[in-house]
mmCIF file of C-alpha atoms in Angstrom:
data_model
loop_
_atom_site.group_PDB
_atom_site.id
_atom_site.type_symbol
_atom_site.label_atom_id
_atom_site.label_comp_id
_atom_site.label_asym_id
_atom_site.label_seq_id
_atom_site.Cartn_x
_atom_site.Cartn_y
_atom_site.Cartn_z
ATOM 1 C CA GLY A 1 150.512 208.886 181.059
ATOM 2 C CA ILE A 2 152.146 212.083 179.889
ATOM 3 C CA TRP A 3 155.506 213.756 180.108
ATOM 4 C CA ALA A 4 154.974 217.315 178.931
ATOM 5 C CA SER A 5 157.889 219.729 178.680
ATOM 6 C CA THR A 6 159.126 222.943 177.153
ATOM 7 C CA MET A 7 162.428 223.144 175.366
ATOM 8 C CA PRO A 8 165.506 223.905 177.525
ATOM 9 C CA ASP A 9 165.893 227.447 176.180
ATOM 10 C CA ASP A 10 162.349 228.175 177.382
ATOM 11 C CA LEU A 11 163.105 227.387 181.022
ATOM 12 C CA PRO A 12 161.320 224.024 180.678
ATOM 13 C CA ALA A 13 158.174 222.862 182.367
ATOM 14 C CA THR A 14 157.381 219.188 182.208
ATOM 15 C CA SER A 15 154.799 216.583 182.991
ATOM 16 C CA ARG A 16 155.474 212.865 183.105
ATOM 17 C CA PRO A 17 153.580 209.714 184.143
ATOM 18 C CA ALA A 18 154.134 208.770 187.733
ATOM 19 C CA ASN A 19 154.280 205.061 186.940
ATOM 20 C CA ALA A 20 156.760 204.950 184.080
ATOM 21 C CA MET A 21 160.478 205.467 183.566
ATOM 22 C CA ARG A 22 160.485 204.414 179.929
ATOM 23 C CA ALA A 23 161.453 206.972 177.336
ATOM 24 C CA PRO A 24 158.491 208.370 175.405
ATOM 25 C CA ARG A 25 157.921 207.189 171.869
ATOM 26 C CA ALA A 26 157.819 210.745 170.585
ATOM 27 C CA VAL A 27 157.660 214.356 171.710
ATOM 28 C CA HIS A 28 154.585 216.311 170.617
ATOM 29 C CA LYS A 29 154.968 220.098 170.526
ATOM 30 C CA PHE A 30 152.110 222.581 170.829
ATOM 31 C CA GLY A 31 152.936 226.244 170.288
ATOM 32 C CA GLY A 32 151.411 229.345 171.786
ATOM 33 C CA THR A 33 148.495 229.539 169.369
ATOM 34 C CA SER A 34 147.545 225.941 170.208
ATOM 35 C CA VAL A 35 147.232 226.833 173.899
ATOM 36 C CA GLY A 36 146.174 230.441 173.429
ATOM 37 C CA SER A 37 142.652 230.027 174.817
ATOM 38 C CA ALA A 38 140.424 227.582 176.651
ATOM 39 C CA SER A 39 138.900 226.303 173.419
ATOM 40 C CA ALA A 40 142.341 225.818 171.886
ATOM 41 C CA MET A 41 143.481 223.861 174.941
ATOM 42 C CA ARG A 42 140.460 221.589 174.639
ATOM 43 C CA GLN A 43 141.467 220.814 171.069
ATOM 44 C CA VAL A 44 144.979 219.966 172.247
ATOM 45 C CA ARG A 45 143.503 217.687 174.909
ATOM 46 C CA SER A 46 141.535 215.840 172.225
ATOM 47 C CA ILE A 47 144.670 215.400 170.143
ATOM 48 C CA ILE A 48 146.725 214.124 173.082
ATOM 49 C CA THR A 49 144.108 211.683 174.321
ATOM 50 C CA GLY A 50 143.637 210.473 170.756
ATOM 51 C CA ILE A 51 147.364 209.784 170.425
ATOM 52 C CA ALA A 52 147.386 207.956 173.758
ATOM 53 C CA ALA A 53 144.395 205.841 172.708
ATOM 54 C CA GLU A 54 146.054 204.935 169.417
ATOM 55 C CA GLN A 55 149.211 203.772 171.208
ATOM 56 C CA GLY A 56 147.104 201.633 173.476
ATOM 57 C CA ASP A 57 150.044 200.197 175.410
ATOM 58 C CA GLY A 58 150.352 202.723 178.240
ATOM 59 C CA SER A 59 153.757 203.928 177.064
ATOM 60 C CA PRO A 60 154.649 207.476 178.142
ATOM 61 C CA LEU A 61 153.913 210.524 176.039
ATOM 62 C CA ALA A 62 155.997 213.694 175.959
ATOM 63 C CA ILE A 63 154.069 216.904 175.360
ATOM 64 C CA VAL A 64 155.791 220.264 174.860
ATOM 65 C CA VAL A 65 153.672 223.373 175.430
ATOM 66 C CA SER A 66 154.519 227.018 174.915
ATOM 67 C CA ALA A 67 153.149 229.919 176.906
ATOM 68 C CA MET A 68 149.659 231.076 176.007
ATOM 69 C CA GLY A 69 149.666 232.844 172.655
ATOM 70 C CA GLY A 70 147.026 234.976 171.035
ATOM 71 C CA LYS A 71 146.868 238.731 171.432
ATOM 72 C CA PRO A 72 148.719 239.595 173.522
ATOM 73 C CA LYS A 73 151.210 236.733 173.865
ATOM 74 C CA VAL A 74 152.083 235.935 177.463
ATOM 75 C CA THR A 75 155.819 235.658 176.825
ATOM 76 C CA ASP A 76 155.851 239.095 175.180
ATOM 77 C CA LEU A 77 153.987 240.572 178.153
ATOM 78 C CA LEU A 78 156.418 239.019 180.626
ATOM 79 C CA ILE A 79 159.440 240.350 178.755
ATOM 80 C CA GLN A 80 157.824 243.786 178.561
ATOM 81 C CA THR A 81 157.364 243.840 182.340
ATOM 82 C CA VAL A 82 161.145 243.608 182.736
ATOM 83 C CA THR A 83 161.681 246.359 180.160
ATOM 84 C CA TYR A 84 159.265 248.627 182.006
ATOM 85 C CA ALA A 85 160.812 247.841 185.385
ATOM 86 C CA ALA A 86 164.347 248.534 184.132
ATOM 87 C CA ALA A 87 163.147 251.969 182.986
ATOM 88 C CA GLY A 88 161.603 252.667 186.380
ATOM 89 C CA GLY A 89 158.065 251.940 185.235
ATOM 90 C CA HIS A 90 157.061 249.615 188.051
ATOM 91 C CA GLU A 91 153.379 250.569 187.875
ATOM 92 C CA GLU A 92 153.317 249.878 184.132
ATOM 93 C CA ALA A 93 154.877 246.480 184.825
ATOM 94 C CA ARG A 94 152.258 245.755 187.472
ATOM 95 C CA SER A 95 149.534 246.612 184.987
ATOM 96 C CA LEU A 96 150.895 244.009 182.566
ATOM 97 C CA LEU A 97 150.972 241.425 185.353
ATOM 98 C CA GLY A 98 147.287 242.178 185.851
ATOM 99 C CA GLN A 99 146.644 241.413 182.177
ATOM 100 C CA ILE A 100 148.556 238.156 182.477
ATOM 101 C CA ARG A 101 146.553 237.165 185.546
ATOM 102 C CA ALA A 102 143.246 237.969 183.845
ATOM 103 C CA LYS A 103 144.158 235.978 180.716
ATOM 104 C CA HIS A 104 144.976 232.850 182.689
ATOM 105 C CA GLU A 105 142.104 233.130 185.142
ATOM 106 C CA GLU A 106 139.655 233.524 182.270
ATOM 107 C CA ALA A 107 140.957 230.302 180.726
ATOM 108 C CA MET A 108 140.869 228.498 184.070
ATOM 109 C CA ALA A 109 137.282 229.555 184.738
ATOM 110 C CA ASP A 110 136.255 228.204 181.335
ATOM 111 C CA LEU A 111 138.229 224.962 181.483
ATOM 112 C CA PHE A 112 137.418 224.007 185.070
ATOM 113 C CA CYS A 113 133.793 225.087 185.426
ATOM 114 C CA GLU A 114 132.361 221.776 186.678
ATOM 115 C CA PRO A 115 131.907 221.267 190.450
ATOM 116 C CA GLY A 116 134.314 218.324 190.340
ATOM 117 C CA ASP A 117 137.013 220.524 188.843
ATOM 118 C CA ALA A 118 137.057 223.054 191.697
ATOM 119 C CA ALA A 119 140.126 221.601 193.409
ATOM 120 C CA GLU A 120 142.175 221.744 190.201
ATOM 121 C CA ARG A 121 141.026 225.306 189.497
ATOM 122 C CA ASP A 122 141.774 226.509 193.015
ATOM 123 C CA SER A 123 145.217 224.909 192.946
ATOM 124 C CA LEU A 124 146.071 226.484 189.596
ATOM 125 C CA GLN A 125 144.878 229.905 190.705
ATOM 126 C CA GLY A 126 146.899 229.679 193.911
ATOM 127 C CA GLU A 127 150.058 228.747 192.021
ATOM 128 C CA LEU A 128 149.487 231.559 189.533
ATOM 129 C CA LEU A 129 149.089 234.169 192.261
ATOM 130 C CA ARG A 130 152.199 232.946 194.084
ATOM 131 C CA ASP A 131 154.225 233.102 190.882
ATOM 132 C CA LEU A 132 152.965 236.585 190.044
ATOM 133 C CA THR A 133 153.926 237.750 193.532
ATOM 134 C CA ASP A 134 157.419 236.334 193.047
ATOM 135 C CA ILE A 135 157.683 238.061 189.666
ATOM 136 C CA GLU A 136 156.578 241.372 191.164
ATOM 137 C CA HIS A 137 159.317 241.110 193.798
ATOM 138 C CA LEU A 138 161.900 240.462 191.075
ATOM 139 C CA LEU A 139 160.612 243.395 189.049
ATOM 140 C CA ARG A 140 160.822 245.696 192.043
ATOM 141 C CA ALA A 141 164.518 244.825 192.342
ATOM 142 C CA VAL A 142 164.983 245.505 188.624
ATOM 143 C CA SER A 143 163.227 248.844 189.028
ATOM 144 C CA LEU A 144 165.514 249.831 191.893
ATOM 145 C CA MET A 145 168.667 248.832 189.993
ATOM 146 C CA ARG A 146 167.514 250.369 186.695
ATOM 147 C CA ALA A 147 169.273 247.444 184.989
ATOM 148 C CA LEU A 148 167.986 244.847 182.546
ATOM 149 C CA ASP A 149 169.700 241.514 183.222
ATOM 150 C CA ALA A 150 169.426 238.901 180.459
ATOM 151 C CA ARG A 151 169.386 236.008 182.918
ATOM 152 C CA LEU A 152 166.535 237.571 184.861
ATOM 153 C CA VAL A 153 164.612 238.144 181.628
ATOM 154 C CA GLY A 154 164.952 234.413 180.958
ATOM 155 C CA VAL A 155 163.702 233.489 184.414
ATOM 156 C CA ILE A 156 160.657 235.752 184.242
ATOM 157 C CA SER A 157 159.730 234.983 180.631
ATOM 158 C CA GLY A 158 159.848 231.250 181.400
ATOM 159 C CA TYR A 159 156.885 231.391 183.768
ATOM 160 C CA GLY A 160 154.445 231.324 180.848
ATOM 161 C CA GLU A 161 155.368 227.772 179.900
ATOM 162 C CA GLN A 162 154.981 226.705 183.529
ATOM 163 C CA TRP A 163 151.407 227.997 183.660
ATOM 164 C CA SER A 164 150.445 226.396 180.339
ATOM 165 C CA ALA A 165 151.895 223.029 181.321
ATOM 166 C CA ARG A 166 150.111 223.081 184.679
ATOM 167 C CA MET A 167 146.788 223.910 183.054
ATOM 168 C CA MET A 168 147.186 221.251 180.371
ATOM 169 C CA ALA A 169 148.101 218.565 182.898
ATOM 170 C CA ALA A 170 145.113 219.529 185.047
ATOM 171 C CA LEU A 171 142.815 219.535 182.008
ATOM 172 C CA LEU A 172 143.944 216.037 181.104
ATOM 173 C CA ARG A 173 143.357 214.846 184.657
ATOM 174 C CA CYS A 174 139.829 216.247 184.485
ATOM 175 C CA SER A 175 139.150 214.578 181.140
ATOM 176 C CA ARG A 176 135.813 212.785 181.122
ATOM 177 C CA THR A 177 136.886 210.230 178.525
ATOM 178 C CA PRO A 178 139.686 207.633 178.475
ATOM 179 C CA PRO A 179 142.601 207.815 178.792
ATOM 180 C CA GLY A 180 142.085 210.760 181.152
ATOM 181 C CA GLY A 181 142.799 210.257 184.836
ATOM 182 C CA VAL A 182 145.366 210.378 187.581
ATOM 183 C CA SER A 183 148.224 209.221 185.368
ATOM 184 C CA TRP A 184 148.590 212.720 183.898
ATOM 185 C CA VAL A 185 151.225 214.443 186.066
ATOM 186 C CA TYR A 186 152.903 217.838 185.944
ATOM 187 C CA LEU A 187 156.621 217.940 186.693
ATOM 188 C CA ASP A 188 158.671 221.121 186.813
ATOM 189 C CA ALA A 189 161.811 220.370 184.792
ATOM 190 C CA ARG A 190 163.689 223.148 186.604
ATOM 191 C CA ALA A 191 163.858 220.714 189.516
ATOM 192 C CA VAL A 192 165.447 218.096 187.259
ATOM 193 C CA LEU A 193 167.543 219.678 184.537
ATOM 194 C CA VAL A 194 171.215 220.326 185.371
ATOM 195 C CA VAL A 195 173.222 222.447 182.949
ATOM 196 C CA ASP A 196 176.769 223.649 182.469
ATOM 197 C CA ASP A 197 176.456 227.381 181.894
ATOM 198 C CA THR A 198 179.796 228.938 180.982
ATOM 199 C CA PRO A 199 180.516 232.140 179.060
ATOM 200 C CA THR A 200 182.609 230.310 176.465
ATOM 201 C CA THR A 201 180.438 227.299 175.655
ATOM 202 C CA GLY A 202 176.954 228.498 176.555
ATOM 203 C CA VAL A 203 174.319 226.258 178.149
ATOM 204 C CA ALA A 204 174.919 222.510 177.843
ATOM 205 C CA PRO A 205 172.588 219.978 179.550
ATOM 206 C CA LEU A 206 174.288 217.478 181.862
ATOM 207 C CA TRP A 207 172.136 214.458 181.058
ATOM 208 C CA ASP A 208 173.537 211.937 183.551
ATOM 209 C CA GLN A 209 173.199 214.308 186.506
ATOM 210 C CA SER A 210 169.741 215.327 185.367
ATOM 211 C CA ALA A 211 168.646 211.680 185.096
ATOM 212 C CA GLU A 212 169.692 211.079 188.712
ATOM 213 C CA ARG A 213 167.323 213.803 189.901
ATOM 214 C CA LEU A 214 164.259 212.431 188.126
ATOM 215 C CA PRO A 215 163.237 209.183 189.946
ATOM 216 C CA PRO A 216 162.567 210.781 193.368
ATOM 217 C CA LEU A 217 160.117 213.193 191.751
ATOM 218 C CA LEU A 218 158.003 210.514 190.082
#
């Protein structure tokens, strides 16, 4: 199985095996370049499945993925949408969202091109479109207020990791070689992680409270 997550300051996205509560042996991080294209994601899949095969005992894996890199980087595009919106450039922001959509849909079409992969591809595309609609609504509010809020920038820029983690989990589920299969599960860490966010101390994870939220989601 796999537990894939981003770091807390990236608005984490995680995947974890549905049949295990054990802590992973190690956390494996893949940056934006490693997931910057369909071919790069396939290489990451080979690395992950190789690690799982070497372990051979079914113990959980933790995989950290960044947003899609390359040119342009998805995180940079998302941040730029907020900058445009705060300056009143809503149409410019929408244009960038179109680039983000095209980048991900191109990767999805390449990764999930087999007839048996259609359900995964359709699900990913639906989630992407829903997220982009939510982002556009947030940007419209930013455009009306003409204000750039740091917290909102964090929320919007964190979507890139969500999309990468979803695609990687789906790619692993569609793997044609062991240990691919239904044990690879995506879990959104925003539904789990509880933090203490105060102006004086900054963001501090509340581990015990977070741990209580995890079992019902597995």
